[in-house]
Short mmCIF file of C-alpha atoms in Angstrom, two decimals:
data_model
loop_
_atom_site.label_atom_id
_atom_site.label_comp_id
_atom_site.label_asym_id
_atom_site.label_seq_id
_atom_site.Cartn_x
_atom_site.Cartn_y
_atom_site.Cartn_z
CA MET A 1112 51.92 16.34 13.46
CA SER A 1113 49.44 13.54 13.06
CA THR A 1114 50.09 10.42 11.07
CA LYS A 1115 47.36 8.48 9.38
CA ALA A 1116 47.48 4.72 9.18
CA VAL A 1117 47.65 3.59 5.64
CA SER A 1118 46.16 0.17 4.89
CA VAL A 1119 47.97 -1.77 2.28
CA THR A 1120 45.86 -4.23 0.36
CA ALA A 1121 47.63 -7.33 -0.80
CA PRO A 1122 47.48 -7.84 -4.53
CA PRO A 1123 44.96 -10.47 -5.56
CA LYS A 1124 46.31 -13.86 -6.33
CA VAL A 1125 46.36 -14.68 -9.97
CA LEU A 1126 45.14 -18.18 -10.65
CA LYS A 1127 46.80 -19.71 -13.61
CA LYS A 1128 44.36 -21.55 -15.76
CA THR A 1129 45.61 -24.70 -17.33
CA SER A 1130 44.22 -24.98 -20.81
CA ALA A 1131 43.45 -28.31 -22.36
CA SER A 1132 45.95 -27.60 -25.12
CA SER A 1133 48.81 -27.13 -22.66
CA VAL A 1134 47.96 -30.45 -21.00
CA TRP A 1135 48.14 -32.23 -24.33
CA VAL A 1136 51.39 -30.44 -25.14
CA ARG A 1137 53.01 -31.67 -21.92
CA ALA A 1138 51.64 -35.16 -22.51
CA TRP A 1139 53.08 -35.16 -26.02
CA ARG A 1140 56.48 -34.08 -24.73
CA SER A 1141 56.39 -36.96 -22.25
CA ARG A 1142 55.18 -39.47 -24.80
CA VAL A 1143 58.30 -41.62 -24.49
CA SER A 1144 57.73 -42.06 -20.76
CA TYR A 1145 54.10 -43.03 -21.28
CA ILE A 1146 55.06 -45.50 -23.98
CA MET A 1147 57.57 -47.11 -21.63
CA LEU A 1148 54.80 -47.48 -19.02
CA LEU A 1149 52.48 -49.33 -21.41
CA PRO A 1150 53.99 -52.83 -20.82
CA MET A 1151 53.06 -52.46 -17.14
CA PHE A 1152 49.83 -50.52 -17.55
CA ILE A 1153 48.15 -52.81 -20.09
CA PRO A 1154 48.30 -55.98 -17.91
CA PHE A 1155 47.37 -53.89 -14.87
CA PHE A 1156 44.32 -52.51 -16.67
CA VAL A 1157 43.26 -55.86 -18.14
CA PHE A 1158 43.83 -58.08 -15.08
CA ILE A 1159 43.20 -55.64 -12.20
CA ILE A 1160 41.07 -52.62 -13.18
CA VAL A 1161 38.60 -54.43 -15.46
CA PRO A 1162 37.98 -57.37 -13.04
CA VAL A 1163 37.47 -54.94 -10.14
CA PHE A 1164 34.73 -53.04 -11.95
CA GLN A 1165 33.26 -56.27 -13.29
CA SER A 1166 33.13 -57.65 -9.74
CA ALA A 1167 31.32 -54.53 -8.57
CA ASN A 1168 28.80 -54.95 -11.38
CA VAL A 1169 28.25 -58.65 -10.64
CA SER A 1170 27.70 -57.95 -6.92
CA PHE A 1171 24.39 -56.27 -7.84
CA LYS A 1172 23.17 -59.31 -9.76
CA ASP A 1173 21.88 -62.79 -9.12
CA TYR A 1174 24.60 -64.50 -11.12
CA SER A 1175 25.51 -68.15 -10.70
CA ALA A 1176 28.36 -68.45 -13.27
CA VAL A 1177 26.59 -71.39 -14.91
CA SER A 1178 26.30 -70.97 -18.66
CA THR A 1179 22.65 -72.05 -18.73
CA ASP A 1180 21.61 -69.41 -16.15
CA GLU A 1181 21.04 -65.77 -16.94
CA SER A 1182 22.12 -63.00 -14.62
CA LYS A 1183 19.38 -60.88 -13.09
CA TYR A 1184 19.82 -57.40 -11.62
CA ILE A 1185 18.67 -57.40 -7.98
CA GLY A 1186 20.16 -54.14 -6.69
CA PHE A 1187 21.43 -54.24 -3.10
CA ASP A 1188 19.75 -57.56 -2.24
CA ASN A 1189 23.07 -59.40 -1.93
CA TYR A 1190 24.38 -56.79 0.51
CA THR A 1191 21.11 -56.80 2.44
CA GLU A 1192 21.28 -60.58 2.74
CA LEU A 1193 24.85 -60.34 4.00
CA LEU A 1194 24.59 -57.52 6.51
CA SER A 1195 21.09 -57.84 7.97
CA LEU A 1196 20.92 -58.44 11.73
CA GLN A 1197 18.15 -58.51 14.32
CA VAL A 1198 18.38 -58.38 18.11
CA ARG A 1199 15.47 -59.70 20.19
CA GLU A 1200 15.10 -60.28 23.91
CA GLN A 1201 14.26 -63.86 24.83
CA THR A 1202 11.52 -63.89 27.42
CA PRO A 1203 10.98 -66.89 29.72
CA LEU A 1204 8.53 -69.51 28.50
CA TYR A 1205 5.29 -70.07 30.47
CA ASP A 1206 2.78 -72.88 30.26
CA GLU A 1207 -0.33 -71.70 28.44
CA GLU A 1208 -2.75 -73.60 30.69
CA SER A 1209 -1.30 -73.29 34.21
CA GLY A 1210 0.80 -70.17 33.71
CA GLU A 1211 3.81 -71.85 35.34
CA ARG A 1212 7.31 -71.02 34.21
CA MET A 1213 8.77 -73.77 32.00
CA TYR A 1214 12.18 -75.37 32.53
CA GLN A 1215 14.39 -77.31 30.13
CA CYS A 1216 14.99 -80.70 31.71
CA GLY A 1217 17.01 -82.85 29.37
CA ARG A 1218 15.21 -82.94 26.05
CA ARG A 1219 11.79 -82.03 27.46
CA LYS A 1220 10.34 -78.83 28.85
CA ARG A 1221 8.64 -79.27 32.22
CA PRO A 1222 6.58 -76.89 34.39
CA GLU A 1223 8.15 -75.53 37.58
CA SER A 1224 6.08 -77.89 39.77
CA GLU A 1225 7.77 -80.95 38.21
CA VAL A 1226 11.34 -79.71 38.31
CA ALA A 1227 12.19 -80.78 41.86
CA ALA A 1228 10.97 -84.35 41.28
CA TYR A 1229 12.88 -84.63 38.00
CA GLU A 1230 16.14 -83.34 39.49
CA ALA A 1231 15.85 -85.69 42.47
CA GLU A 1232 15.10 -88.70 40.25
CA GLU A 1233 17.57 -88.05 37.41
CA GLY A 1234 20.25 -86.15 39.32
CA LYS A 1235 20.42 -83.51 36.58
CA GLN A 1236 19.95 -79.75 36.77
CA CYS A 1237 17.13 -78.06 34.87
CA THR A 1238 17.50 -74.64 33.29
CA VAL A 1239 14.98 -71.91 32.57
CA ALA A 1240 13.32 -72.37 29.18
CA PHE A 1241 12.97 -69.39 26.88
CA VAL A 1242 10.76 -68.59 23.93
CA SER A 1243 12.19 -70.11 20.76
CA SER A 1244 14.19 -67.77 18.56
CA ARG A 1245 12.06 -68.88 15.60
CA ASP A 1246 9.07 -67.22 17.25
CA LEU A 1247 10.99 -63.99 17.90
CA LEU A 1248 12.91 -63.39 14.68
CA SER A 1249 11.37 -62.09 11.48
CA GLU A 1250 10.93 -64.27 8.44
CA GLY A 1251 14.23 -65.00 6.71
CA TYR A 1252 16.33 -64.56 9.85
CA ARG A 1253 18.06 -67.43 11.63
CA GLU A 1254 19.59 -67.55 15.07
CA TRP A 1255 23.28 -66.64 15.08
CA LYS A 1256 24.25 -65.95 18.70
CA THR A 1257 22.59 -65.78 22.12
CA TYR A 1258 23.91 -63.66 24.96
CA ASP A 1259 23.12 -63.26 28.64
CA LEU A 1260 23.39 -59.54 29.38
CA PHE A 1261 22.48 -58.02 32.75
CA GLY A 1262 20.38 -61.06 33.60
CA ASN A 1263 18.41 -60.92 30.34
CA ASN A 1264 18.76 -63.28 27.38
CA TYR A 1265 19.15 -61.80 23.90
CA VAL A 1266 19.16 -63.58 20.59
CA ILE A 1267 20.90 -62.17 17.52
CA GLY A 1268 19.47 -63.27 14.23
CA ALA A 1269 20.98 -62.92 10.76
CA ARG A 1270 19.93 -63.74 7.26
CA ASP A 1271 23.37 -65.24 6.70
CA PRO A 1272 24.74 -66.43 10.06
CA ARG A 1273 27.80 -68.06 8.47
CA PHE A 1274 28.98 -64.71 7.12
CA TRP A 1275 28.89 -63.13 10.57
CA THR A 1276 30.66 -66.17 12.00
CA ALA A 1277 33.33 -65.67 9.34
CA ILE A 1278 33.63 -61.97 10.27
CA VAL A 1279 34.06 -62.72 13.99
CA ASN A 1280 36.57 -65.50 13.31
CA THR A 1281 38.53 -63.24 10.96
CA LEU A 1282 38.68 -60.40 13.50
CA TYR A 1283 39.84 -62.89 16.14
CA PHE A 1284 42.50 -64.24 13.78
CA VAL A 1285 43.68 -60.77 12.73
CA ALA A 1286 43.89 -59.45 16.31
CA TYR A 1287 46.02 -62.32 17.61
CA THR A 1288 48.26 -62.70 14.55
CA VAL A 1289 48.97 -58.97 14.17
CA VAL A 1290 49.90 -58.58 17.84
CA GLY A 1291 51.84 -61.85 17.93
CA LYS A 1292 53.88 -61.18 14.79
CA LEU A 1293 54.50 -57.57 15.84
CA ILE A 1294 55.78 -58.40 19.34
CA LEU A 1295 57.77 -61.48 18.34
CA GLY A 1296 59.26 -59.83 15.24
CA LEU A 1297 60.36 -56.76 17.22
CA LEU A 1298 61.73 -58.85 20.10
CA VAL A 1299 63.82 -61.07 17.82
CA ALA A 1300 65.03 -58.02 15.86
CA LEU A 1301 66.23 -56.37 19.07
CA ILE A 1302 68.04 -59.56 20.11
CA LEU A 1303 69.70 -60.03 16.69
CA ARG A 1304 70.45 -56.38 15.91
CA LYS A 1305 74.22 -56.72 16.49
CA GLN A 1306 76.29 -57.67 13.46
CA SER A 1307 77.81 -61.12 13.93
CA ARG A 1308 78.02 -64.38 12.01
CA LEU A 1309 75.77 -66.14 14.51
CA ASN A 1310 73.15 -63.42 14.21
CA TYR A 1311 73.33 -63.58 10.41
CA PHE A 1312 72.65 -67.31 10.56
CA LEU A 1313 69.78 -66.91 13.04
CA ARG A 1314 68.21 -64.17 10.92
CA MET A 1315 68.21 -66.54 7.96
CA VAL A 1316 66.67 -69.33 10.06
CA PHE A 1317 63.85 -67.11 11.36
CA PHE A 1318 63.20 -65.63 7.91
CA LEU A 1319 63.01 -68.96 6.07
CA PRO A 1320 59.34 -69.72 6.95
CA SER A 1321 58.32 -66.41 5.32
CA VAL A 1322 59.74 -67.44 1.94
CA THR A 1323 58.76 -71.12 2.13
CA ALA A 1324 55.73 -72.23 0.11
CA SER A 1325 52.69 -71.84 2.36
CA ILE A 1326 51.19 -75.10 1.07
CA ALA A 1327 54.25 -77.08 2.13
CA VAL A 1328 54.29 -75.36 5.53
CA THR A 1329 50.60 -76.08 6.10
CA VAL A 1330 51.01 -79.75 5.17
CA ILE A 1331 53.80 -80.09 7.74
CA TRP A 1332 51.71 -78.38 10.44
CA GLY A 1333 48.82 -80.68 9.52
CA TRP A 1334 51.07 -83.67 10.15
CA ILE A 1335 52.16 -82.19 13.50
CA PHE A 1336 48.55 -81.84 14.70
CA ARG A 1337 47.27 -85.04 13.07
CA GLY A 1338 44.75 -86.78 15.29
CA GLN A 1339 46.23 -90.25 14.79
CA SER A 1340 49.11 -91.67 16.82
CA TYR A 1341 51.57 -90.97 13.97
CA GLY A 1342 50.94 -87.23 14.31
CA LEU A 1343 54.09 -85.66 15.72
CA LEU A 1344 52.47 -83.92 18.68
CA ASN A 1345 50.30 -86.89 19.58
CA ASN A 1346 53.25 -89.23 19.26
CA MET A 1347 55.29 -87.10 21.66
CA LEU A 1348 52.42 -86.88 24.14
CA ILE A 1349 51.81 -90.65 24.07
CA GLU A 1350 55.51 -91.56 24.26
CA ASN A 1351 55.95 -89.35 27.34
CA GLY A 1352 52.85 -90.78 29.03
CA ILE A 1353 51.00 -87.46 29.07
CA VAL A 1354 47.98 -88.91 27.27
CA SER A 1355 46.92 -92.47 26.56
CA GLN A 1356 44.82 -91.83 23.45
CA PRO A 1357 45.52 -89.50 20.50
CA ILE A 1358 43.90 -86.07 20.69
CA SER A 1359 41.96 -85.10 17.58
CA PHE A 1360 43.28 -81.55 17.32
CA LEU A 1361 42.01 -80.88 13.80
CA ASN A 1362 38.49 -82.09 14.61
CA ASP A 1363 38.13 -80.15 17.85
CA ALA A 1364 36.48 -76.73 17.46
CA ASP A 1365 38.35 -75.41 20.51
CA TRP A 1366 41.69 -76.06 18.80
CA THR A 1367 40.90 -74.75 15.31
CA MET A 1368 41.64 -71.06 15.75
CA PRO A 1369 44.67 -71.51 18.06
CA ILE A 1370 46.24 -73.81 15.45
CA LEU A 1371 45.66 -71.27 12.68
CA VAL A 1372 47.05 -68.44 14.83
CA ILE A 1373 50.17 -70.42 15.78
CA MET A 1374 50.82 -71.27 12.13
CA ALA A 1375 50.39 -67.66 11.02
CA ILE A 1376 52.66 -66.21 13.72
CA TRP A 1377 55.36 -68.82 13.12
CA GLY A 1378 55.29 -68.22 9.38
CA GLY A 1379 55.10 -64.42 9.46
CA PHE A 1380 57.14 -62.97 12.31
CA GLY A 1381 60.42 -63.51 10.41
CA TYR A 1382 59.33 -61.07 7.73
CA ASN A 1383 58.48 -58.48 10.37
CA MET A 1384 61.85 -59.15 11.99
CA ILE A 1385 63.64 -58.15 8.78
CA LEU A 1386 61.62 -54.94 8.55
CA PHE A 1387 62.37 -54.03 12.16
CA LEU A 1388 66.07 -54.79 11.63
CA ALA A 1389 66.09 -52.35 8.72
CA GLY A 1390 64.39 -49.75 10.88
CA LEU A 1391 66.85 -50.29 13.75
CA GLN A 1392 69.84 -49.84 11.45
CA ASN A 1393 68.53 -46.42 10.41
CA ILE A 1394 68.57 -45.14 14.01
CA ASN A 1395 71.60 -43.01 14.80
CA GLN A 1396 73.70 -44.85 17.38
CA GLU A 1397 74.87 -41.55 18.85
CA LEU A 1398 71.42 -41.16 20.39
CA TYR A 1399 71.99 -44.28 22.49
CA GLU A 1400 75.45 -43.07 23.52
CA VAL A 1401 74.06 -39.73 24.68
CA ALA A 1402 71.26 -41.50 26.53
CA ALA A 1403 73.76 -43.80 28.26
CA ILE A 1404 75.81 -40.78 29.35
CA ASP A 1405 72.64 -39.27 30.84
CA GLY A 1406 72.08 -42.46 32.80
CA ALA A 1407 69.29 -44.01 30.72
CA GLY A 1408 68.95 -47.76 30.99
CA PRO A 1409 67.91 -50.25 28.25
CA TRP A 1410 64.17 -49.83 28.91
CA ALA A 1411 64.36 -46.02 28.94
CA SER A 1412 66.39 -46.05 25.71
CA PHE A 1413 63.84 -48.32 24.07
CA ARG A 1414 60.87 -46.27 25.26
CA ARG A 1415 62.35 -42.86 24.44
CA ILE A 1416 64.47 -43.60 21.35
CA THR A 1417 63.86 -46.97 19.70
CA TRP A 1418 60.08 -47.18 19.80
CA PRO A 1419 59.35 -43.59 18.67
CA LEU A 1420 61.79 -43.86 15.74
CA LEU A 1421 60.33 -47.23 14.72
CA ARG A 1422 56.81 -45.84 14.35
CA PRO A 1423 56.89 -45.67 10.51
CA THR A 1424 58.12 -49.27 10.35
CA THR A 1425 55.55 -50.36 12.93
CA LEU A 1426 52.76 -48.68 10.98
CA TYR A 1427 53.79 -50.50 7.80
CA VAL A 1428 54.03 -53.83 9.65
CA VAL A 1429 50.59 -53.41 11.24
CA ILE A 1430 48.87 -52.44 7.96
CA THR A 1431 50.40 -55.28 5.94
CA SER A 1432 49.69 -57.77 8.73
CA ILE A 1433 46.04 -56.68 8.91
CA ILE A 1434 45.62 -57.00 5.15
CA GLY A 1435 47.29 -60.42 5.15
CA GLY A 1436 45.22 -61.57 8.12
CA PHE A 1437 41.92 -60.66 6.47
CA GLN A 1438 42.98 -62.53 3.32
CA VAL A 1439 43.99 -65.81 4.98
CA PHE A 1440 42.91 -68.74 2.85
CA ASP A 1441 45.45 -71.43 1.99
CA SER A 1442 45.99 -72.86 5.47
CA ILE A 1443 42.24 -73.13 6.09
CA TYR A 1444 41.63 -74.68 2.68
CA ILE A 1445 44.31 -77.32 3.16
CA LEU A 1446 43.51 -78.26 6.76
CA TYR A 1447 39.72 -77.93 6.89
CA ALA A 1448 38.29 -78.37 3.39
CA ASN A 1449 35.57 -81.00 3.14
CA SER A 1450 32.41 -81.72 1.17
CA GLU A 1451 30.36 -79.38 3.39
CA GLY A 1452 32.59 -76.31 3.06
CA LEU A 1453 35.78 -74.79 4.39
CA GLY A 1454 34.84 -73.88 7.93
CA GLY A 1455 36.22 -76.79 9.88
CA PRO A 1456 34.30 -78.28 12.83
CA LEU A 1457 31.25 -76.14 13.65
CA ASP A 1458 32.64 -73.40 11.36
CA SER A 1459 35.24 -72.64 14.04
CA GLY A 1460 37.85 -71.89 11.36
CA LEU A 1461 35.62 -70.17 8.82
CA THR A 1462 36.99 -66.79 7.73
CA VAL A 1463 35.83 -64.35 5.07
CA VAL A 1464 37.96 -65.42 2.08
CA PRO A 1465 37.24 -69.17 2.45
CA TYR A 1466 33.55 -68.31 2.78
CA LEU A 1467 33.82 -66.22 -0.38
CA TYR A 1468 35.45 -69.16 -2.17
CA ASP A 1469 32.79 -71.52 -0.84
CA LYS A 1470 29.97 -69.35 -2.15
CA GLY A 1471 31.58 -68.54 -5.48
CA PHE A 1472 33.37 -71.71 -6.57
CA ARG A 1473 31.52 -74.48 -4.75
CA LEU A 1474 27.95 -73.17 -4.79
CA PHE A 1475 28.50 -70.96 -7.89
CA GLN A 1476 26.80 -67.93 -6.35
CA MET A 1477 29.12 -65.45 -8.04
CA GLY A 1478 26.96 -62.40 -7.39
CA TYR A 1479 26.84 -63.15 -3.68
CA ALA A 1480 30.57 -63.91 -3.58
CA SER A 1481 31.32 -60.59 -5.27
CA ALA A 1482 29.30 -58.79 -2.60
CA ILE A 1483 31.38 -60.56 0.06
CA ALA A 1484 34.55 -59.44 -1.71
CA TRP A 1485 33.46 -55.80 -1.68
CA VAL A 1486 32.45 -55.93 1.97
CA LEU A 1487 35.90 -57.36 2.73
CA PHE A 1488 37.51 -54.55 0.73
CA ILE A 1489 35.58 -51.92 2.71
CA VAL A 1490 36.56 -53.51 6.04
CA ILE A 1491 40.26 -53.64 5.09
CA PHE A 1492 40.11 -50.08 3.77
CA PHE A 1493 38.49 -48.92 7.02
CA PHE A 1494 41.18 -50.50 9.23
CA THR A 1495 43.92 -49.15 6.96
CA LEU A 1496 42.54 -45.61 7.28
CA ILE A 1497 42.45 -45.94 11.06
CA ASN A 1498 46.08 -47.06 11.16
CA LEU A 1499 47.17 -44.26 8.83
CA ARG A 1500 45.32 -41.74 10.96
CA VAL A 1501 46.95 -43.05 14.13
CA GLY A 1502 50.32 -42.98 12.39
CA ARG A 1503 49.92 -39.33 11.42
CA VAL A 1504 48.92 -38.41 14.97
CA ASN A 1505 52.03 -40.16 16.30
CA GLU A 1506 54.24 -38.39 13.79
CA ALA A 1507 52.76 -35.03 14.76
CA TYR A 1508 53.29 -35.88 18.42
#
């Protein structure tokens, strides 16, 4: 007796169509809820949604915010001005008549035949002279950075070098502050995780800078690093005989970014500590007891239990720290604002938001400032997506 295989076809899925009338019916039934949301939605729409779209519109215009000037639509010119870069190789400079290679000796360029005599007479070293960046870069581009790569010199030109300086400084600031606040916040949270009166007091002490007015904190740090003898740090160094003259910390480009990073870590790790403490309290203590029975030490317990279970908290801390780092403004404005801008000595402390403020509210280039704001939004959005993606991979793992 033969049996035939019978194929059973699954019934087609019926897609329920949602009519417009049913949507309105459900909305009408929920009218009380929507009415209760209006007190929040109206200010949100007026002060958030409308300005965001208005900023996007202004970023495509040449708008100076001066009542006598009219705005002019210029398309993507503001973004082109911001983001344009050129890379050119700097070739050595040769004398047009003799064909000798030229060297930079002090303020003058000398042919190779005169270098030995100059160095013997002046006791100074000459360096190879290169073609000027002005002769290499296209019109409208200015030199931003020069690099020596594999024995060749390269010059990077930009239409707006200060913007790219602000981007690099911001990335530097974000990298160090995010890592510093993450490590220090987690370390202090692990130390103070036990419930005791002393730990309660220390938690409050470490958290206080996070809720203190940033302006007051910055003023105090400015007094600490003041270049005169009454600055706290200089006073301590002079009293202990370490230095004889005050060090001008705030006017030294090498100190600008370290000062800003130290201030940001000191003022922000307490907030991360509280978040990590909340995450640690949600971990089941029985896991540690079982691990101890199996012979796991403190490091193994941290690596196998604490750190994996703190991944959601860590992801939140990293994202919020990145967003806060890209938006740093008040400390730079208070410490380094002057008549020429907000960048500090040699623009060593210039970040994106102070540069945006400088363009918009000092030079009144509102269209250009709006373009900077949207570029900043895209950068923050990009880093946030990366962190969310990494977080999802870790959760899946």
